Amino acid sequence: MNNIIARVVAQSQPVNVATKSGDMAKCTVRLKEIGGEFADEFLAVILGQLATIDLAEGQLVSASIRFHIHENNGNTYQDVTIRDIVKL
């Protein structure tokens, strides 16, 4: 896991998804690291109670990001998940 300090570019509305243990909130958030126009950006998924946190555009946050790679039908995909996020 990587910890980054970034600004919120955009956040989707949370939706409920069905899981084995019941419904869970899920949203996506786009974060841009501090460092100017060419800084890294991440489009990540937030699951559970953290998905209901309202993040304003431009909000400075500290996020713990998990990168996961999986293969399906010969194609490789990378998932980016936010494990924890805190407004600064």
PDB file of C-alpha atoms in Angstrom:
ATOM      1  CA  MET A   1       0.000   0.000   0.000  1.00  0.00           C
ATOM      2  CA  ASN A   2       1.104   3.523  -0.737  1.00  0.00           C
ATOM      3  CA  ASN A   3       0.193   6.625   1.225  1.00  0.00           C
ATOM      4  CA  ILE A   4      -0.208   9.803  -0.799  1.00  0.00           C
ATOM      5  CA  ILE A   5      -1.280  13.388  -0.271  1.00  0.00           C
ATOM      6  CA  ALA A   6      -3.482  14.538  -3.128  1.00  0.00           C
ATOM      7  CA  ARG A   7      -6.294  16.820  -4.228  1.00  0.00           C
ATOM      8  CA  VAL A   8      -9.728  15.512  -5.138  1.00  0.00           C
ATOM      9  CA  VAL A   9     -10.489  16.077  -8.833  1.00  0.00           C
ATOM     10  CA  ALA A  10     -13.900  14.363  -8.859  1.00  0.00           C
ATOM     11  CA  GLN A  11     -16.027  11.898  -6.910  1.00  0.00           C
ATOM     12  CA  SER A  12     -18.980   9.827  -8.109  1.00  0.00           C
ATOM     13  CA  GLN A  13     -22.185   9.395  -6.148  1.00  0.00           C
ATOM     14  CA  PRO A  14     -22.094   6.322  -3.901  1.00  0.00           C
ATOM     15  CA  VAL A  15     -24.120   3.320  -5.055  1.00  0.00           C
ATOM     16  CA  ASN A  16     -25.051   0.180  -3.152  1.00  0.00           C
ATOM     17  CA  VAL A  17     -23.701  -3.107  -4.476  1.00  0.00           C
ATOM     18  CA  ALA A  18     -24.793  -6.568  -3.348  1.00  0.00           C
ATOM     19  CA  THR A  19     -22.231  -8.718  -1.548  1.00  0.00           C
ATOM     20  CA  LYS A  20     -22.393 -12.070   0.244  1.00  0.00           C
ATOM     21  CA  SER A  21     -22.768 -10.288   3.588  1.00  0.00           C
ATOM     22  CA  GLY A  22     -25.323  -7.674   2.439  1.00  0.00           C
ATOM     23  CA  ASP A  23     -25.196  -4.345   0.648  1.00  0.00           C
ATOM     24  CA  MET A  24     -22.039  -2.232   0.527  1.00  0.00           C
ATOM     25  CA  ALA A  25     -21.533   1.361  -0.619  1.00  0.00           C
ATOM     26  CA  LYS A  26     -19.138   1.955  -3.505  1.00  0.00           C
ATOM     27  CA  CYS A  27     -17.911   5.088  -5.277  1.00  0.00           C
ATOM     28  CA  THR A  28     -15.009   6.168  -7.440  1.00  0.00           C
ATOM     29  CA  VAL A  29     -12.749   9.105  -6.777  1.00  0.00           C
ATOM     30  CA  ARG A  30     -10.145  10.752  -8.961  1.00  0.00           C
ATOM     31  CA  LEU A  31      -7.110  12.033  -7.071  1.00  0.00           C
ATOM     32  CA  LYS A  32      -4.188  14.125  -8.319  1.00  0.00           C
ATOM     33  CA  GLU A  33      -0.935  14.149  -6.369  1.00  0.00           C
ATOM     34  CA  ILE A  34       0.585  17.433  -5.318  1.00  0.00           C
ATOM     35  CA  GLY A  35       3.193  18.557  -7.830  1.00  0.00           C
ATOM     36  CA  GLY A  36       1.747  20.657 -10.595  1.00  0.00           C
ATOM     37  CA  GLU A  37       0.232  20.023 -13.982  1.00  0.00           C
ATOM     38  CA  PHE A  38       2.122  16.786 -14.702  1.00  0.00           C
ATOM     39  CA  ALA A  39       1.638  15.090 -11.308  1.00  0.00           C
ATOM     40  CA  ASP A  40       0.263  11.531 -11.207  1.00  0.00           C
ATOM     41  CA  GLU A  41      -3.502  10.981 -11.135  1.00  0.00           C
ATOM     42  CA  PHE A  42      -5.379   7.957  -9.837  1.00  0.00           C
ATOM     43  CA  LEU A  43      -8.922   6.774 -10.454  1.00  0.00           C
ATOM     44  CA  ALA A  44      -9.692   4.598  -7.464  1.00  0.00           C
ATOM     45  CA  VAL A  45     -12.604   2.770  -5.867  1.00  0.00           C
ATOM     46  CA  ILE A  46     -13.730   3.400  -2.291  1.00  0.00           C
ATOM     47  CA  LEU A  47     -15.777   0.660  -0.603  1.00  0.00           C
ATOM     48  CA  GLY A  48     -17.874   0.517   2.557  1.00  0.00           C
ATOM     49  CA  GLN A  49     -18.551   3.353   4.968  1.00  0.00           C
ATOM     50  CA  LEU A  50     -15.722   5.480   3.508  1.00  0.00           C
ATOM     51  CA  ALA A  51     -17.663   5.699   0.222  1.00  0.00           C
ATOM     52  CA  THR A  52     -20.305   7.843   1.908  1.00  0.00           C
ATOM     53  CA  ILE A  53     -17.819  10.597   2.841  1.00  0.00           C
ATOM     54  CA  ASP A  54     -18.466  13.726   0.768  1.00  0.00           C
ATOM     55  CA  LEU A  55     -15.216  14.958  -0.791  1.00  0.00           C
ATOM     56  CA  ALA A  56     -15.331  18.387  -2.398  1.00  0.00           C
ATOM     57  CA  GLU A  57     -13.455  19.166  -5.595  1.00  0.00           C
ATOM     58  CA  GLY A  58     -10.045  20.579  -4.661  1.00  0.00           C
ATOM     59  CA  GLN A  59     -10.176  19.057  -1.147  1.00  0.00           C
ATOM     60  CA  LEU A  60      -6.723  18.069   0.123  1.00  0.00           C
ATOM     61  CA  VAL A  61      -6.682  14.452   1.379  1.00  0.00           C
ATOM     62  CA  SER A  62      -4.316  11.803   2.644  1.00  0.00           C
ATOM     63  CA  ALA A  63      -5.111   8.408   1.128  1.00  0.00           C
ATOM     64  CA  SER A  64      -3.830   4.886   1.574  1.00  0.00           C
ATOM     65  CA  ILE A  65      -3.942   3.299  -1.887  1.00  0.00           C
ATOM     66  CA  ARG A  66      -3.732  -0.405  -2.723  1.00  0.00           C
ATOM     67  CA  PHE A  67      -2.740  -1.564  -6.219  1.00  0.00           C
ATOM     68  CA  HIS A  68      -3.884  -5.007  -7.339  1.00  0.00           C
ATOM     69  CA  ILE A  69      -3.253  -6.716 -10.677  1.00  0.00           C
ATOM     70  CA  HIS A  70      -5.304  -9.628 -11.978  1.00  0.00           C
ATOM     71  CA  GLU A  71      -5.568 -11.531 -15.231  1.00  0.00           C
ATOM     72  CA  ASN A  72      -8.763 -12.496 -17.054  1.00  0.00           C
ATOM     73  CA  ASN A  73      -8.942 -14.233 -20.459  1.00  0.00           C
ATOM     74  CA  GLY A  74      -5.309 -13.421 -21.193  1.00  0.00           C
ATOM     75  CA  ASN A  75      -5.714  -9.699 -20.403  1.00  0.00           C
ATOM     76  CA  THR A  76      -4.082  -8.004 -17.432  1.00  0.00           C
ATOM     77  CA  TYR A  77      -6.002  -5.430 -15.382  1.00  0.00           C
ATOM     78  CA  GLN A  78      -4.965  -3.140 -12.542  1.00  0.00           C
ATOM     79  CA  ASP A  79      -7.378  -2.255  -9.757  1.00  0.00           C
ATOM     80  CA  VAL A  80      -6.732   0.755  -7.531  1.00  0.00           C
ATOM     81  CA  THR A  81      -8.543   0.715  -4.182  1.00  0.00           C
ATOM     82  CA  ILE A  82      -8.496   3.330  -1.444  1.00  0.00           C
ATOM     83  CA  ARG A  83      -8.236   1.584   1.923  1.00  0.00           C
ATOM     84  CA  ASP A  84      -8.376   4.762   4.022  1.00  0.00           C
ATOM     85  CA  ILE A  85      -8.876   8.439   3.243  1.00  0.00           C
ATOM     86  CA  VAL A  86      -8.674  11.451   5.557  1.00  0.00           C
ATOM     87  CA  LYS A  87      -9.511  15.071   4.796  1.00  0.00           C
ATOM     88  CA  LEU A  88      -6.685  17.495   5.574  1.00  0.00           C
TER      89      LEU A  88
END
